[in-house]
Amino acid sequence: MSAMLQQTELIFEYASDRVNNGLQLDEHLASPAVIVEQVPHSHLLSYSGLACEQTHTDDCLLTTVEGSESGDEETMETLVAAENLLNMDSPDSLSLDQQHYTQLYVPSLGDVITSPVTHQLMVSVEDIVGALSQPQWVTLQRETVAEQPKKKRGKKSKRPESPTPDITFKRGKYSKGNTLYLWQFLIELLQDRQACPRYIKWTNRHAGIFKLVNSKAVARLWGKHKNKPDMNYETMGRALRYYYQRGILNKVEGQRLVYQFASLPKDMVFISGDEDQEDQGNHEDDEDVPEESPPSSDQSLDDLASYEHSFPPPPPSSRPGYQRSRQTSSSPATAQWHQPGPQSESRSPAQRRTVLRPLGCSLIQQQHLPIVSAEMLRTLQNVQSLQPGQHGSVFRTAQLLGSMCERQAATAEQTTSQIVTLQLQPVTCPVKQGKLEVETEEDLDSGLTRE
DNA sequence: GATGGCCTAATTAGGACTTCCGGTGT
DNA sequence: CACACCGGAAGTCCTAATTAGGCCAT
């Protein structure tokens, strides 16, 4: 969501998507069991217009494409898919950023929580109260991460490094702005039924070992996401190889297209259909392909195009009218992959249009924090004594959360819900010159219908 | 006119790739 | 021969902190 918040249009796009796809979402939300793992992606598929395999087999391209395995057909598919990708507009979709990071990467809190805040809390609060002691990342390999010599010159580093999975407590977690790091992208694919195991799959998920079943498709998805139409596996592979040095990935010796995460988010969402291979103890047999349909190298690249709709739009700098400013650019910094839970998706339109006012110049703005967990609130109580000078991020977080608590408390009184976990809808406020302006419901309606 | 606050654009540094390349191995 | 893989080198893109300058109110 935050990635979308840089510009008004993006906000409207997101909002309109949410509304326009309500019916489809409801369909996918039929089963609570499905909600836990699959809703985000089904949700995304509905955004992208790509039908779900189970529910819309008539429209599903996968079925027809899977059968083709000849090299010629693959080539054709590659070309067609590439064309589709290049001709495709993706910004209308809700980004995965918005969808997933929230829960997928911060599961340890028990309640739903947004990752950016969690990180800020975890970084500092641990020193204060140790309230959030559970590690977010599971180190898969004891390999010592080589200390990268920090070549800092006069100014200190302002942009936090990529939140490498093996470094749990480090300032500035998660990608900023629209940035979705490659490793995050891969993790997302691994948690997406549409991509896993079709394009990428776990071969030993507990060890973090995965295989690029369709390296071309993954590379294309990555390239589309990065607005690099020429992206190929060779290029993406170079980026992956850089991850060796940084201790994010390891290469699995002797096995092609097989990599290993040095660490993984603690509560990764594993596609249920993908676990068989590993559970059957055949991680050595990494060359196998998904049981149901061995994908050809370029199979399903047509539906890949549709699938890509679910990824975040190109960086705003490529959009006309984009202006860089500190506040506007920092707004999407805490990319929010809020996974819409059953409650959020089943909310009434009125609830869905909840408008929140900006909370000033806090690093974490309210639209980045749709959910405040009970544990977060408890944590907040522990950090309330902080002063601005100390633990700056925590202090800002506390400021923000404090405001949110008050707001939520007021909201809770108006609802019948006894649930401690409160959900706040993403802000749908236009960003102008770095300021957020609250819109009326009428404005939002017009914005929604504009799409 | 001086001062201070606010805002914005420009500058700057650094991270994360991306691109290209030559080479090796399967 | 195709493909995967490796790693160096240079370049690009993006973000965010800093800085300078303009505007306005007092």
XYZ file of C-alpha atoms (C1' of nucleotides) in Angstrom:
503
model
C 0.000 0.000 0.000
C 2.627 2.403 0.954
C 4.183 2.012 -2.404
C 0.978 3.333 -3.785
C 0.761 6.208 -1.471
C 3.199 8.324 -3.260
C 0.623 9.528 -5.617
C -2.992 10.144 -5.483
C -3.710 8.086 -8.513
C -2.160 5.099 -6.983
C -4.238 5.403 -3.936
C -7.332 5.525 -5.979
C -6.232 2.580 -7.957
C -5.752 0.565 -4.881
C -8.980 1.640 -3.402
C -10.908 0.988 -6.507
C -9.411 -2.396 -6.889
C -10.455 -3.309 -3.476
C -13.974 -2.340 -4.176
C -14.270 -3.632 -7.657
C -12.995 -6.994 -6.780
C -15.006 -7.466 -3.740
C -17.125 -10.190 -5.217
C -14.224 -12.186 -6.402
C -12.582 -11.850 -3.109
C -15.566 -13.156 -1.388
C -15.548 -16.140 -3.592
C -11.996 -16.910 -2.702
C -12.707 -16.430 0.871
C -15.200 -19.170 0.973
C -13.002 -21.440 2.977
C -11.331 -20.232 6.123
C -8.575 -22.694 5.545
C -7.907 -21.091 2.267
C -7.890 -17.708 3.810
C -4.859 -18.374 5.871
C -2.539 -19.223 3.101
C -4.066 -18.581 -0.194
C -6.266 -15.627 0.031
C -3.640 -13.069 -0.718
C -2.758 -14.660 -3.918
C -6.182 -15.557 -5.012
C -6.985 -12.072 -4.099
C -4.231 -10.856 -6.298
C -5.238 -13.048 -9.102
C -8.618 -11.544 -9.028
C -6.991 -8.178 -9.219
C -5.034 -9.194 -12.186
C -7.975 -10.741 -13.862
C -6.316 -14.075 -13.869
C -8.767 -16.670 -12.926
C -8.113 -19.082 -10.203
C -7.340 -22.530 -11.326
C -9.909 -24.177 -9.224
C -12.721 -21.791 -9.649
C -12.338 -20.567 -13.175
C -10.868 -23.352 -15.110
C -12.455 -22.156 -18.284
C -10.518 -18.985 -18.207
C -7.393 -20.447 -16.892
C -4.565 -20.387 -19.324
C -2.510 -22.698 -17.288
C -4.379 -25.744 -18.262
C -3.895 -25.261 -21.902
C -0.349 -24.120 -21.737
C 0.958 -26.728 -19.457
C 0.680 -29.410 -22.014
C 3.007 -27.842 -24.479
C 6.545 -28.889 -24.126
C 8.116 -28.698 -27.484
C 10.890 -26.278 -27.912
C 9.184 -24.422 -30.701
C 6.110 -23.898 -28.705
C 8.162 -22.745 -25.832
C 9.822 -20.226 -28.001
C 6.541 -18.995 -29.256
C 5.180 -18.797 -25.793
C 8.199 -16.916 -24.724
C 7.722 -14.385 -27.417
C 4.037 -14.076 -26.818
C 4.499 -13.806 -23.153
C 7.210 -11.265 -23.530
C 4.931 -9.274 -25.727
C 2.185 -9.519 -23.215
C 4.466 -8.408 -20.533
C 5.671 -5.465 -22.459
C 2.228 -4.384 -23.463
C 0.799 -4.865 -20.100
C -0.007 -2.221 -17.634
C 0.292 -3.328 -14.121
C -0.164 -0.379 -11.864
C -3.793 -1.052 -11.337
C -3.202 -3.975 -9.231
C -2.723 -4.168 -5.626
C 0.861 -4.822 -5.041
C 2.156 -7.791 -3.279
C 3.925 -5.379 -1.089
C 0.675 -4.359 0.309
C -0.531 -7.817 0.554
C 2.004 -9.880 2.243
C 4.733 -8.435 4.244
C 2.517 -7.639 7.060
C 1.735 -11.084 8.136
C 4.184 -13.165 6.319
C 7.195 -11.544 7.795
C 6.049 -10.660 11.189
C 4.212 -13.646 12.328
C 5.809 -13.927 15.659
C 3.658 -11.308 17.179
C 0.738 -13.560 16.984
C -1.544 -10.838 15.919
C -1.622 -9.206 12.645
C 0.839 -6.415 12.495
C 2.568 -4.356 9.952
C 6.131 -5.141 9.418
C 7.627 -1.695 9.327
C 6.425 -0.902 12.771
C 7.324 -4.256 14.040
C 10.833 -3.838 12.957
C 11.223 -0.524 14.503
C 9.845 -1.870 17.683
C 11.878 -4.964 17.616
C 15.063 -3.166 16.975
C 14.857 -1.021 19.987
C 12.318 -2.416 22.291
C 14.293 -5.516 22.703
C 16.831 -3.515 24.542
C 14.220 -1.888 26.618
C 11.805 -4.503 27.681
C 12.479 -7.531 25.598
C 8.827 -7.664 24.942
C 9.214 -9.038 21.498
C 11.761 -11.679 21.907
C 10.815 -14.051 19.198
C 13.122 -13.992 16.269
C 11.591 -13.116 13.004
C 14.018 -14.991 10.929
C 15.113 -18.500 11.072
C 18.738 -18.908 10.360
C 19.051 -21.822 8.074
C 22.755 -21.946 7.987
C 25.305 -21.014 10.549
C 27.471 -19.579 7.915
C 29.092 -16.446 9.081
C 28.126 -13.530 7.034
C 31.205 -11.878 5.805
C 31.494 -8.448 7.215
C 31.060 -6.131 4.351
C 33.505 -3.307 4.711
C 31.429 -0.246 5.081
C 32.885 2.365 2.894
C 31.367 5.330 4.543
C 32.500 8.697 3.671
C 31.557 11.944 5.191
C 27.906 11.335 5.519
C 26.546 8.389 7.294
C 24.579 5.896 5.353
C 21.080 7.079 5.035
C 19.512 4.266 3.224
C 19.335 1.109 5.201
C 20.797 -1.883 3.578
C 18.660 -4.573 2.266
C 17.110 -6.347 5.159
C 19.024 -9.487 4.760
C 17.174 -12.378 6.226
C 19.955 -13.471 8.461
C 20.314 -10.170 10.139
C 17.286 -9.927 12.255
C 17.774 -6.836 14.253
C 19.055 -4.186 12.085
C 17.907 -0.711 11.571
C 15.663 0.031 8.691
C 14.082 -3.212 7.875
C 12.431 -3.962 4.653
C 12.682 -2.319 1.436
C 11.936 1.293 1.079
C 9.545 2.822 -1.260
C 8.598 0.625 -4.085
C 11.705 -1.367 -3.717
C 11.084 -5.012 -3.528
C 14.327 -6.785 -3.179
C 14.969 -9.795 -5.236
C 15.106 -12.147 -2.339
C 11.819 -10.791 -1.119
C 10.412 -11.246 -4.530
C 11.490 -14.852 -4.564
C 10.017 -15.463 -1.176
C 6.804 -13.998 -2.375
C 6.785 -16.275 -5.346
C 7.427 -19.201 -3.098
C 4.389 -18.271 -1.142
C 2.202 -17.788 -4.101
C 0.283 -20.737 -5.334
C 0.275 -19.288 -8.770
C 4.030 -19.329 -8.924
C 4.854 -22.155 -6.606
C 5.580 -24.769 -7.661
C 4.952 -23.814 -11.230
C 7.791 -21.360 -11.605
C 9.611 -21.768 -8.379
C 9.321 -24.341 -5.694
C 10.760 -25.517 -2.474
C 12.883 -28.550 -2.653
C 13.647 -28.461 1.028
C 11.773 -25.718 2.636
C 13.101 -26.252 6.105
C 16.549 -25.794 4.727
C 15.391 -22.892 2.646
C 16.331 -24.638 -0.544
C 14.326 -23.767 -3.556
C 14.548 -24.338 -7.223
C 13.779 -22.090 -10.097
C 11.617 -24.501 -11.961
C 11.063 -22.009 -14.712
C 13.980 -19.676 -14.535
C 12.858 -17.708 -17.531
C 9.458 -17.092 -16.102
C 10.847 -16.027 -12.776
C 13.292 -13.742 -14.482
C 10.552 -12.236 -16.556
C 8.431 -11.650 -13.537
C 11.334 -10.033 -11.863
C 12.059 -7.956 -14.895
C 8.503 -6.880 -15.157
C 8.463 -5.909 -11.568
C 11.626 -3.928 -11.973
C 10.459 -2.449 -15.215
C 13.305 -4.142 -16.994
C 11.837 -5.828 -20.026
C 15.195 -7.236 -20.965
C 15.619 -9.069 -17.744
C 16.663 -12.632 -18.173
C 17.896 -15.360 -15.972
C 21.478 -14.497 -16.649
C 20.980 -11.036 -15.319
C 18.852 -12.089 -12.450
C 21.346 -14.790 -11.700
C 24.023 -12.191 -11.310
C 21.957 -10.508 -8.676
C 21.462 -13.837 -7.018
C 25.163 -14.440 -7.031
C 25.727 -11.169 -5.300
C 23.564 -12.554 -2.574
C 26.201 -15.166 -1.937
C 28.589 -12.510 -0.837
C 26.036 -10.923 1.384
C 25.036 -14.136 3.005
C 21.485 -14.002 1.826
C 21.660 -16.926 -0.516
C 23.812 -19.955 -0.892
C 24.240 -22.026 -3.938
C 23.380 -25.645 -3.679
C 26.307 -27.411 -5.147
C 25.805 -29.620 -8.094
C 22.224 -28.727 -8.675
C 21.216 -26.334 -11.341
C 18.808 -23.557 -10.592
C 18.783 -24.514 -6.966
C 19.527 -21.948 -4.307
C 19.255 -21.786 -0.615
C 18.158 -18.975 1.605
C 20.530 -18.425 4.442
C 17.553 -17.486 6.536
C 13.860 -17.407 6.176
C 11.038 -15.551 7.763
C 9.970 -17.521 10.726
C 6.464 -18.175 9.633
C 6.767 -18.552 5.982
C 3.593 -19.457 4.285
C 4.252 -22.637 2.443
C 2.106 -23.645 -0.377
C 0.521 -26.803 0.805
C 0.746 -28.572 -2.488
C 4.442 -28.028 -2.597
C 5.442 -29.675 0.588
C 5.129 -33.208 -0.568
C 8.443 -33.373 -2.236
C 10.265 -32.279 0.775
C 8.218 -34.197 3.229
C 8.853 -37.301 1.321
C 12.494 -36.759 1.940
C 13.579 -36.359 -1.576
C 15.398 -33.094 -1.291
C 18.265 -34.693 -3.043
C 16.085 -35.179 -6.007
C 15.892 -31.590 -6.872
C 15.652 -32.068 -10.531
C 12.171 -33.303 -10.303
C 9.375 -31.077 -11.254
C 5.958 -30.657 -9.793
C 4.103 -33.852 -9.888
C 1.040 -32.638 -11.553
C 2.558 -30.831 -14.462
C 6.183 -30.548 -15.300
C 6.447 -27.072 -16.621
C 8.399 -26.399 -19.684
C 10.929 -23.670 -19.529
C 8.578 -21.082 -20.810
C 5.302 -22.628 -20.132
C 2.568 -20.493 -18.803
C 4.277 -17.323 -19.710
C 1.019 -16.071 -20.989
C -0.626 -16.410 -17.688
C 2.592 -15.204 -16.259
C 1.761 -11.923 -17.837
C -1.484 -11.793 -16.039
C 0.132 -13.001 -12.918
C 2.521 -10.152 -13.018
C -0.377 -7.816 -12.603
C -0.297 -8.644 -9.008
C 3.093 -7.133 -8.459
C 3.779 -3.594 -7.585
C 3.837 -1.015 -10.296
C 6.995 0.466 -11.649
C 8.705 2.971 -9.482
C 6.960 6.284 -9.359
C 9.879 8.000 -10.901
C 8.793 6.497 -14.158
C 5.413 8.009 -13.817
C 4.595 11.402 -15.142
C 4.166 14.020 -12.568
C 6.194 12.267 -10.016
C 8.090 14.623 -7.852
C 10.660 13.629 -5.436
C 10.363 15.030 -2.061
C 11.356 13.777 1.246
C 7.954 13.250 2.570
C 6.335 11.873 -0.482
C 9.143 9.552 -1.121
C 9.280 8.383 2.394
C 5.622 7.721 2.575
C 5.807 4.508 0.660
C 8.974 3.596 2.337
C 7.406 1.134 4.614
C 5.969 -0.955 1.917
C 2.990 -2.554 3.350
C 2.058 -5.945 2.228
C -0.966 -6.054 4.250
C -2.583 -9.336 3.792
C -6.228 -8.673 3.835
C -7.694 -11.033 6.267
C -11.206 -12.260 6.302
C -12.316 -9.394 8.431
C -10.892 -6.774 6.208
C -12.334 -8.234 3.086
C -15.688 -8.806 4.546
C -16.038 -5.314 5.763
C -18.854 -3.308 4.549
C -18.206 -0.648 1.964
C -18.671 1.963 4.582
C -16.021 0.410 6.706
C -13.867 -0.044 3.721
C -13.875 3.631 3.104
C -12.615 4.558 6.469
C -10.497 7.615 6.091
C -7.709 8.281 8.450
C -6.049 11.521 8.913
C -2.331 11.733 8.657
C -0.496 11.891 11.851
C 1.953 14.520 10.952
C 5.496 13.937 10.075
C 5.980 10.639 11.718
C 8.288 8.326 9.959
C 5.622 5.746 9.934
C 2.495 7.255 8.741
C -0.830 5.968 9.576
C -1.577 4.491 6.251
C 1.292 2.177 6.850
C -0.272 0.824 9.932
C -3.576 -0.700 9.172
C -3.403 -2.979 12.086
C -2.281 -2.576 15.622
C -1.999 -5.736 17.543
C -2.593 -6.194 21.176
C 0.998 -7.031 21.632
C 2.005 -3.916 19.866
C -0.121 -1.953 22.227
C 1.497 -3.647 25.146
C 4.834 -2.875 23.681
C 3.790 0.665 23.276
C 3.118 0.911 26.941
C 6.658 -0.152 27.558
C 8.153 2.482 25.372
C 5.947 5.352 26.326
C 8.503 6.617 28.705
C 10.916 7.251 25.922
C 11.948 10.722 25.115
C 12.570 12.116 21.673
C 16.265 12.072 22.094
C 16.579 8.439 22.801
C 15.618 5.599 20.558
C 14.275 7.905 17.991
C 12.496 5.365 15.890
C 10.835 3.850 18.874
C 9.808 7.219 20.088
C 8.246 8.070 16.778
C 6.580 4.743 16.652
C 5.298 5.257 20.112
C 3.981 8.634 19.175
C 2.204 7.222 16.259
C 0.855 4.235 18.005
C -0.268 6.327 20.841
C -2.384 8.334 18.517
C -3.610 5.217 16.879
C -4.509 3.703 20.185
C -6.631 6.629 21.048
C -8.251 6.562 17.697
C -8.811 2.902 17.807
C -10.180 3.060 21.278
C -12.685 5.560 20.053
C -13.474 3.401 17.103
C -13.826 0.317 19.197
C -16.479 1.954 21.240
C -18.489 2.486 18.163
C -18.283 -1.066 17.054
C -19.494 -4.204 18.613
C -16.202 -5.890 18.208
C -14.528 -7.054 21.362
C -11.415 -8.004 19.503
C -8.336 -6.303 20.713
C -6.756 -6.334 17.336
C -8.044 -3.393 15.451
C -7.747 -2.911 11.823
C -7.422 0.432 10.197
C -8.050 0.781 6.584
C -5.327 2.158 4.419
C -5.464 5.837 4.055
C -6.856 7.098 0.870
C -5.477 10.537 0.990
C -3.875 12.341 -1.868
C -0.316 13.329 -1.412
C 0.401 16.842 -2.455
C 3.713 18.431 -1.923
C 4.464 16.055 0.787
C 1.299 16.678 2.666
C -1.557 14.413 3.108
C -4.956 15.766 2.650
C -7.955 14.040 3.918
C -10.643 13.443 1.450
C -14.270 13.319 1.996
C -16.164 10.197 1.275
C -17.562 11.862 -1.783
C -14.113 12.503 -3.055
C -13.235 8.934 -2.545
C -16.312 7.783 -4.332
C -15.483 9.876 -7.299
C -11.991 8.573 -7.209
C -13.212 5.054 -7.103
C -15.525 5.481 -9.994
C -12.878 7.188 -11.973
C -11.149 3.937 -12.671
C 15.015 45.366 7.395
C 15.819 41.396 10.480
C 14.357 37.169 12.035
C 12.311 32.726 12.127
C 9.459 29.135 10.279
C 7.957 26.572 6.478
C 8.382 24.623 2.061
C 10.660 23.034 -2.058
C 14.290 21.806 -5.228
C 18.880 20.549 -5.732
C 22.760 18.070 -4.129
C 24.909 14.174 -2.461
C 26.108 9.447 -0.950
C 25.281 4.875 -0.963
C 22.595 0.484 -1.685
C 20.783 -2.685 -4.906
C 20.802 -4.113 -8.570
C 21.700 -4.260 -14.062
C 24.549 -4.846 -17.911
C 28.372 -6.666 -20.098
C 31.909 -9.689 -20.425
C 35.142 -13.666 -20.515
C 35.539 -17.878 -18.763
C 34.414 -22.738 -16.876
C 31.585 -26.753 -16.208
C 27.810 -29.983 -17.385
C 26.018 -26.722 -28.692
C 23.001 -24.929 -25.155
C 22.680 -23.830 -20.785
C 23.970 -22.990 -16.035
C 27.208 -20.836 -13.397
C 30.905 -17.685 -11.840
C 32.707 -13.173 -10.678
C 34.895 -8.634 -12.088
C 33.896 -4.078 -13.624
C 31.204 -0.279 -14.736
C 26.879 1.758 -14.999
C 21.981 2.825 -13.675
C 18.279 3.669 -10.702
C 16.453 4.778 -6.501
C 16.128 6.517 -1.733
C 16.950 9.563 1.911
C 19.726 13.084 4.474
C 21.440 17.446 3.826
C 21.620 21.999 2.054
C 20.316 26.240 -0.147
C 17.036 29.388 -1.464
C 12.389 31.458 -1.739
C 8.275 32.896 0.486
C 5.643 34.603 4.225
C 4.401 36.236 8.809
C 5.868 38.664 12.750
